[in-house]
Amino acid sequence: MASLHGTDPKEFIAGFFISFTEELLESDEDPAVIVDRFHTPDVVQVADGHRIDRAKLIAHTRPVLKNRPTIRVEVHEALADGDRIAARYTLHSSQRGKDLATEVHFFGRFTDDGRMHRAHMATRTVPAHDTGEEGTA
């Protein structure tokens, strides 16, 4: 896993989510081991007001494993300052023949070894063909 330090913030955030999902889907490892490789033991994510700790994050891997989505992360902008990153990206996913797109405004903190420690996200569903850029269809 890449460290945030010295890495382009756009590449870091896209790589983080893609690698996490790919490892879940391609590995026979216990999902908790994979979660721990990408997140600190005391990780807290707040997504649209819902608090997600390590146990809830592990539980969230079950639908990912069941639905087996393909994902693509289109990062529109990202800034890093030390261990903090702010990004706006669109998460494109496809599962069971249905294409989904979710615009994400992300604010997070990462450890020196690239694991997520804290994150706050605001999301909204957008048309699957939308790039997340203003003025596009």
PDB file of N, CA and C in Angstrom, residues 48 72-74 76 88-93 99-105 122-128 130 132:
ATOM      1  N   ASP A  48     -22.309  10.282   5.426  1.00  0.00           N
ATOM      2  CA  ASP A  48     -23.665  10.847   5.414  1.00  0.00           C
ATOM      3  C   ASP A  48     -24.299  10.801   6.803  1.00  0.00           C
ATOM      4  N   ARG A  72     -14.721   1.722 -10.438  1.00  0.00           N
ATOM      5  CA  ARG A  72     -13.769   2.668 -11.018  1.00  0.00           C
ATOM      6  C   ARG A  72     -13.912   3.945 -10.225  1.00  0.00           C
ATOM      7  N   VAL A  73     -12.799   4.551  -9.870  1.00  0.00           N
ATOM      8  CA  VAL A  73     -12.818   5.794  -9.106  1.00  0.00           C
ATOM      9  C   VAL A  73     -12.285   6.896 -10.008  1.00  0.00           C
ATOM     10  N   GLU A  74     -13.119   7.882 -10.255  1.00  0.00           N
ATOM     11  CA  GLU A  74     -12.747   9.033 -11.071  1.00  0.00           C
ATOM     12  C   GLU A  74     -12.543  10.219 -10.128  1.00  0.00           C
ATOM     13  N   HIS A  76     -11.826  13.890  -9.286  1.00  0.00           N
ATOM     14  CA  HIS A  76     -11.943  15.184  -9.953  1.00  0.00           C
ATOM     15  C   HIS A  76     -10.958  16.189  -9.387  1.00  0.00           C
ATOM     16  N   ARG A  88     -12.660  15.110  -4.072  1.00  0.00           N
ATOM     17  CA  ARG A  88     -13.997  14.982  -4.660  1.00  0.00           C
ATOM     18  C   ARG A  88     -13.849  13.991  -5.798  1.00  0.00           C
ATOM     19  N   TYR A  89     -14.606  12.907  -5.702  1.00  0.00           N
ATOM     20  CA  TYR A  89     -14.486  11.868  -6.716  1.00  0.00           C
ATOM     21  C   TYR A  89     -15.841  11.242  -6.982  1.00  0.00           C
ATOM     22  N   THR A  90     -15.918  10.521  -8.091  1.00  0.00           N
ATOM     23  CA  THR A  90     -17.113   9.757  -8.414  1.00  0.00           C
ATOM     24  C   THR A  90     -16.734   8.287  -8.385  1.00  0.00           C
ATOM     25  N   LEU A  91     -17.467   7.529  -7.600  1.00  0.00           N
ATOM     26  CA  LEU A  91     -17.290   6.079  -7.526  1.00  0.00           C
ATOM     27  C   LEU A  91     -18.281   5.454  -8.496  1.00  0.00           C
ATOM     28  N   HIS A  92     -17.756   4.866  -9.560  1.00  0.00           N
ATOM     29  CA  HIS A  92     -18.577   4.172 -10.550  1.00  0.00           C
ATOM     30  C   HIS A  92     -18.538   2.692 -10.205  1.00  0.00           C
ATOM     31  N   SER A  93     -19.696   2.075 -10.131  1.00  0.00           N
ATOM     32  CA  SER A  93     -19.727   0.635  -9.860  1.00  0.00           C
ATOM     33  C   SER A  93     -20.754  -0.029 -10.764  1.00  0.00           C
ATOM     34  N   ASP A  99     -25.533  -0.252 -13.482  1.00  0.00           N
ATOM     35  CA  ASP A  99     -24.460   0.722 -13.310  1.00  0.00           C
ATOM     36  C   ASP A  99     -24.899   1.782 -12.307  1.00  0.00           C
ATOM     37  N   LEU A 100     -24.015   2.080 -11.368  1.00  0.00           N
ATOM     38  CA  LEU A 100     -24.280   3.085 -10.340  1.00  0.00           C
ATOM     39  C   LEU A 100     -23.136   4.088 -10.316  1.00  0.00           C
ATOM     40  N   ALA A 101     -23.445   5.328  -9.946  1.00  0.00           N
ATOM     41  CA  ALA A 101     -22.412   6.344  -9.774  1.00  0.00           C
ATOM     42  C   ALA A 101     -22.745   7.142  -8.518  1.00  0.00           C
ATOM     43  N   THR A 102     -21.735   7.332  -7.690  1.00  0.00           N
ATOM     44  CA  THR A 102     -21.899   8.074  -6.447  1.00  0.00           C
ATOM     45  C   THR A 102     -20.822   9.138  -6.363  1.00  0.00           C
ATOM     46  N   GLU A 103     -21.241  10.385  -6.252  1.00  0.00           N
ATOM     47  CA  GLU A 103     -20.287  11.477  -6.063  1.00  0.00           C
ATOM     48  C   GLU A 103     -19.947  11.533  -4.580  1.00  0.00           C
ATOM     49  N   VAL A 104     -18.674  11.650  -4.272  1.00  0.00           N
ATOM     50  CA  VAL A 104     -18.212  11.631  -2.895  1.00  0.00           C
ATOM     51  C   VAL A 104     -17.347  12.862  -2.621  1.00  0.00           C
ATOM     52  N   HIS A 105     -17.647  13.531  -1.518  1.00  0.00           N
ATOM     53  CA  HIS A 105     -16.786  14.579  -0.985  1.00  0.00           C
ATOM     54  C   HIS A 105     -16.148  13.968   0.254  1.00  0.00           C
ATOM     55  N   ALA A 122     -19.496  12.893   2.385  1.00  0.00           N
ATOM     56  CA  ALA A 122     -20.851  13.270   1.987  1.00  0.00           C
ATOM     57  C   ALA A 122     -21.017  12.727   0.574  1.00  0.00           C
ATOM     58  N   THR A 123     -22.116  12.020   0.346  1.00  0.00           N
ATOM     59  CA  THR A 123     -22.307  11.368  -0.946  1.00  0.00           C
ATOM     60  C   THR A 123     -23.657  11.724  -1.541  1.00  0.00           C
ATOM     61  N   ARG A 124     -23.718  11.557  -2.849  1.00  0.00           N
ATOM     62  CA  ARG A 124     -25.003  11.668  -3.547  1.00  0.00           C
ATOM     63  C   ARG A 124     -24.928  10.817  -4.795  1.00  0.00           C
ATOM     64  N   THR A 125     -26.040  10.196  -5.120  1.00  0.00           N
ATOM     65  CA  THR A 125     -26.131   9.393  -6.325  1.00  0.00           C
ATOM     66  C   THR A 125     -26.282  10.330  -7.514  1.00  0.00           C
ATOM     67  N   VAL A 126     -25.537  10.044  -8.563  1.00  0.00           N
ATOM     68  CA  VAL A 126     -25.631  10.827  -9.798  1.00  0.00           C
ATOM     69  C   VAL A 126     -25.926   9.845 -10.937  1.00  0.00           C
ATOM     70  N   PRO A 127     -26.423  10.348 -12.069  1.00  0.00           N
ATOM     71  CA  PRO A 127     -26.632   9.435 -13.202  1.00  0.00           C
ATOM     72  C   PRO A 127     -25.331   8.705 -13.534  1.00  0.00           C
ATOM     73  N   ALA A 128     -25.422   7.437 -13.864  1.00  0.00           N
ATOM     74  CA  ALA A 128     -24.233   6.614 -14.085  1.00  0.00           C
ATOM     75  C   ALA A 128     -23.333   7.157 -15.179  1.00  0.00           C
ATOM     76  N   ASP A 130     -22.761  10.390 -15.646  1.00  0.00           N
ATOM     77  CA  ASP A 130     -22.269  11.703 -15.218  1.00  0.00           C
ATOM     78  C   ASP A 130     -20.812  11.574 -14.774  1.00  0.00           C
ATOM     79  N   GLY A 132     -19.353  13.915 -12.970  1.00  0.00           N
ATOM     80  CA  GLY A 132     -19.165  14.682 -11.754  1.00  0.00           C
ATOM     81  C   GLY A 132     -18.691  16.093 -11.996  1.00  0.00           C
TER      82      GLY A 132
END
